[in-house]
CSV table of C-alpha atoms in Angstrom, one decimal:
chain,number,residue,atom,x,y,z
A,30,UNK,CA,-55.0,106.7,-146.0
A,31,UNK,CA,-51.8,104.9,-146.5
A,32,UNK,CA,-48.7,107.0,-146.7
A,33,UNK,CA,-45.0,106.4,-147.3
A,34,UNK,CA,-42.1,107.9,-145.7
A,35,UNK,CA,-38.5,107.7,-147.1
A,36,UNK,CA,-36.1,106.7,-144.3
A,37,UNK,CA,-33.1,109.2,-144.5
A,38,UNK,CA,-30.5,109.0,-141.8
A,39,UNK,CA,-30.2,112.2,-139.8
A,40,UNK,CA,-26.5,111.5,-139.2
A,41,UNK,CA,-25.0,110.6,-142.6
A,42,UNK,CA,-27.9,111.6,-144.9
A,43,UNK,CA,-28.3,108.3,-146.8
A,44,UNK,CA,-31.5,106.6,-147.5
A,45,UNK,CA,-31.9,103.1,-145.6
A,46,UNK,CA,-34.5,100.4,-145.0
A,47,UNK,CA,-35.5,99.3,-141.5
A,48,UNK,CA,-34.0,96.0,-140.6
A,49,UNK,CA,-36.0,94.6,-137.5
A,50,UNK,CA,-35.5,97.8,-135.6
A,51,UNK,CA,-35.9,101.5,-136.4
A,52,UNK,CA,-33.6,103.8,-134.5
A,53,UNK,CA,-34.5,107.5,-133.9
A,54,UNK,CA,-33.5,110.3,-131.7
A,55,UNK,CA,-36.0,111.4,-129.1
A,56,UNK,CA,-37.1,114.9,-129.7
A,57,UNK,CA,-40.2,115.8,-127.7
A,58,UNK,CA,-41.0,118.9,-129.7
A,59,UNK,CA,-41.8,116.9,-132.9
A,60,UNK,CA,-45.4,117.2,-134.1
A,61,UNK,CA,-45.3,114.6,-136.8
A,62,UNK,CA,-43.5,111.5,-137.9
A,63,UNK,CA,-41.9,113.2,-140.8
A,64,UNK,CA,-40.0,115.5,-138.3
A,65,UNK,CA,-38.4,112.4,-136.7
A,66,UNK,CA,-34.6,112.2,-136.8
A,67,UNK,CA,-34.0,108.5,-137.9
A,68,UNK,CA,-30.6,106.8,-137.7
A,69,UNK,CA,-29.4,104.1,-140.1
A,70,UNK,CA,-28.1,100.7,-138.8
A,71,UNK,CA,-24.5,101.8,-140.1
A,72,UNK,CA,-24.4,104.9,-138.0
A,73,UNK,CA,-25.8,103.1,-134.9
A,74,UNK,CA,-23.1,100.5,-135.3
A,75,UNK,CA,-20.4,103.2,-135.7
A,76,UNK,CA,-21.9,105.0,-132.5
A,77,UNK,CA,-21.7,101.8,-130.5
A,78,UNK,CA,-18.2,101.1,-131.5
A,79,UNK,CA,-17.1,104.7,-130.7
A,80,UNK,CA,-18.5,104.4,-127.1
A,81,UNK,CA,-16.0,101.8,-126.0
A,82,UNK,CA,-15.1,103.2,-122.6
A,83,UNK,CA,-11.5,102.8,-121.5
A,84,UNK,CA,-11.6,104.7,-118.3
A,85,UNK,CA,-13.9,107.0,-116.3
A,86,UNK,CA,-13.1,109.5,-113.5
A,87,UNK,CA,-15.7,110.8,-111.2
A,88,UNK,CA,-15.7,114.0,-109.2
A,89,UNK,CA,-18.3,115.4,-106.9
A,90,UNK,CA,-18.3,119.1,-105.9
A,91,UNK,CA,-21.2,121.2,-104.3
A,92,UNK,CA,-23.6,118.2,-104.8
A,93,UNK,CA,-22.9,118.0,-108.5
A,94,UNK,CA,-21.5,114.6,-109.9
A,95,UNK,CA,-19.3,114.8,-113.0
A,96,UNK,CA,-17.4,112.3,-115.0
A,97,UNK,CA,-14.5,112.5,-117.3
A,98,UNK,CA,-14.7,109.7,-119.9
A,99,UNK,CA,-11.8,108.3,-121.8
A,100,UNK,CA,-12.7,106.2,-124.9
A,101,UNK,CA,-10.6,103.4,-126.5
A,102,UNK,CA,-10.1,105.6,-129.6
A,103,UNK,CA,-8.3,108.3,-127.3
A,104,UNK,CA,-11.3,110.7,-127.3
A,105,UNK,CA,-11.9,112.4,-124.0
A,106,UNK,CA,-15.2,113.9,-122.7
A,107,UNK,CA,-14.5,116.1,-119.7
A,108,UNK,CA,-16.6,117.0,-116.7
A,109,UNK,CA,-19.9,115.7,-117.9
A,110,UNK,CA,-22.9,116.0,-115.6
A,111,UNK,CA,-24.0,112.5,-114.8
A,112,UNK,CA,-26.6,110.6,-112.7
A,113,UNK,CA,-26.0,107.1,-111.5
A,114,UNK,CA,-29.2,104.9,-111.6
A,115,UNK,CA,-28.8,102.0,-109.1
A,116,UNK,CA,-32.0,100.2,-110.3
A,117,UNK,CA,-30.7,99.7,-113.8
A,118,UNK,CA,-26.9,99.9,-112.9
A,119,UNK,CA,-26.2,102.5,-115.5
A,120,UNK,CA,-25.0,106.1,-115.6
A,121,UNK,CA,-26.9,108.7,-117.6
A,122,UNK,CA,-25.1,111.8,-119.0
A,123,UNK,CA,-26.1,114.8,-121.2
A,124,UNK,CA,-24.5,112.9,-124.2
A,125,UNK,CA,-26.2,110.2,-126.1
A,126,UNK,CA,-24.4,107.0,-125.0
A,127,UNK,CA,-25.4,103.4,-125.8
A,128,UNK,CA,-26.8,101.4,-123.0
A,129,UNK,CA,-23.7,99.0,-122.9
A,130,UNK,CA,-21.6,102.1,-122.3
A,131,UNK,CA,-23.9,103.5,-119.6
A,132,UNK,CA,-23.5,100.1,-117.8
A,133,UNK,CA,-19.8,100.3,-118.2
A,134,UNK,CA,-19.8,103.8,-116.7
A,135,UNK,CA,-21.7,102.3,-113.7
A,136,UNK,CA,-18.9,99.8,-113.2
A,137,UNK,CA,-16.4,102.6,-112.7
A,138,UNK,CA,-19.0,104.6,-110.7
A,139,UNK,CA,-19.4,101.6,-108.2
A,140,UNK,CA,-15.6,101.3,-107.6
A,141,UNK,CA,-15.3,105.1,-107.1
A,142,UNK,CA,-18.3,105.3,-104.9
A,143,UNK,CA,-17.1,102.3,-102.6
A,144,UNK,CA,-13.7,104.0,-102.4
A,145,UNK,CA,-15.2,107.4,-101.6
A,146,UNK,CA,-17.4,105.9,-98.9
A,147,UNK,CA,-14.7,103.8,-97.4
A,148,UNK,CA,-13.3,106.8,-95.5
A,149,UNK,CA,-16.6,107.9,-94.1
A,150,UNK,CA,-17.5,107.2,-90.4
A,151,UNK,CA,-20.0,104.5,-89.9
A,152,UNK,CA,-19.8,104.6,-86.0
A,153,UNK,CA,-18.5,107.3,-83.6
A,154,UNK,CA,-18.8,107.4,-79.8
A,155,UNK,CA,-17.6,110.1,-77.4
A,156,UNK,CA,-16.7,109.6,-73.8
A,157,UNK,CA,-16.4,112.6,-71.4
A,158,UNK,CA,-14.3,112.0,-68.3
A,159,UNK,CA,-12.9,114.5,-65.9
A,160,UNK,CA,-10.4,116.6,-67.9
A,161,UNK,CA,-10.3,114.1,-70.7
A,162,UNK,CA,-12.6,113.5,-73.8
A,163,UNK,CA,-12.0,110.4,-76.1
A,164,UNK,CA,-13.6,109.2,-79.2
A,165,UNK,CA,-13.9,105.6,-80.7
A,166,UNK,CA,-14.8,105.3,-84.3
A,167,UNK,CA,-14.9,103.0,-87.4
A,168,UNK,CA,-15.2,103.8,-91.0
A,169,UNK,CA,-17.4,102.1,-93.5
A,170,UNK,CA,-14.1,100.6,-94.9
A,171,UNK,CA,-13.5,99.0,-91.6
A,172,UNK,CA,-10.6,101.4,-90.3
A,173,UNK,CA,-10.9,101.6,-86.5
A,174,UNK,CA,-9.6,104.2,-83.9
A,175,UNK,CA,-10.2,103.4,-80.4
A,176,UNK,CA,-10.2,105.4,-77.2
A,177,UNK,CA,-8.2,108.5,-78.6
A,178,UNK,CA,-8.0,111.4,-76.4
A,179,UNK,CA,-8.4,114.9,-78.0
A,180,UNK,CA,-8.8,118.5,-77.2
A,181,UNK,CA,-9.2,122.0,-78.9
A,182,UNK,CA,-6.3,124.3,-78.5
A,183,UNK,CA,-6.7,128.0,-78.0
A,184,UNK,CA,-6.7,128.5,-81.7
A,185,UNK,CA,-9.7,126.2,-82.0
A,186,UNK,CA,-7.7,123.4,-83.7
A,187,UNK,CA,-8.2,119.8,-82.7
A,188,UNK,CA,-5.2,118.0,-81.2
A,189,UNK,CA,-5.2,114.3,-80.6
A,190,UNK,CA,-3.0,112.1,-78.3
A,191,UNK,CA,-2.3,109.8,-81.3
A,192,UNK,CA,-2.0,110.8,-85.0
A,193,UNK,CA,-5.2,110.4,-87.0
A,194,UNK,CA,-5.7,111.0,-90.8
A,195,UNK,CA,-7.2,114.4,-91.6
A,196,UNK,CA,-10.3,112.9,-93.0
A,197,UNK,CA,-11.1,111.3,-89.8
A,198,UNK,CA,-10.1,114.5,-87.9
A,199,UNK,CA,-12.5,116.6,-90.0
A,200,UNK,CA,-15.5,114.2,-89.4
A,201,UNK,CA,-14.7,113.9,-85.7
A,202,UNK,CA,-14.8,117.7,-85.4
A,203,UNK,CA,-18.2,117.7,-87.2
A,204,UNK,CA,-19.6,114.8,-85.1
A,205,UNK,CA,-18.4,116.3,-81.9
A,206,UNK,CA,-20.1,119.8,-82.6
A,207,UNK,CA,-23.4,117.7,-83.0
A,208,UNK,CA,-22.6,115.7,-79.8
A,209,UNK,CA,-22.1,118.9,-77.8
A,210,UNK,CA,-25.2,120.5,-79.2
A,211,UNK,CA,-27.2,117.4,-78.3
A,212,UNK,CA,-25.8,117.5,-74.6
A,213,UNK,CA,-26.7,121.2,-74.2
A,214,UNK,CA,-30.4,120.3,-75.2
A,215,UNK,CA,-30.6,117.5,-72.6
């Protein structure tokens, strides 16, 4: 049996005809074609124009990555959960975003991720001598600290013979705890 279906845009409510592509919103609960939310070409074009990304700011807390997106029209979407997908170089959020905008988000993500990882330790070595412990380390970004003596004062705070940034100090403390645990097991 041949049936017909009027195409009515679920965004603007106007009837339209398909022009090469038929756009619709995924809804896995739909049981029939008549329940499908179709979207007309004009609304798709407006949606794509809206999602012109001016800037994106990423933040990670408690293993949750969020992004705040600033669009060219001044709109701001704050703290949206997101997932970067390296294989497609795109970022997926809970909001419907055109593929071009997802790729633009990935460009901002790649810059943020590189900067975030630049301060992480790539290498770290400890040297125990009589009454002197030193570390030599290098970050992913290429920053090097060589043969720096350190100790823990009576309050349990780390002191170094030469100043080191806090982000290095924190990682050295964690790495040294692991180093001491390994030495106790040997």
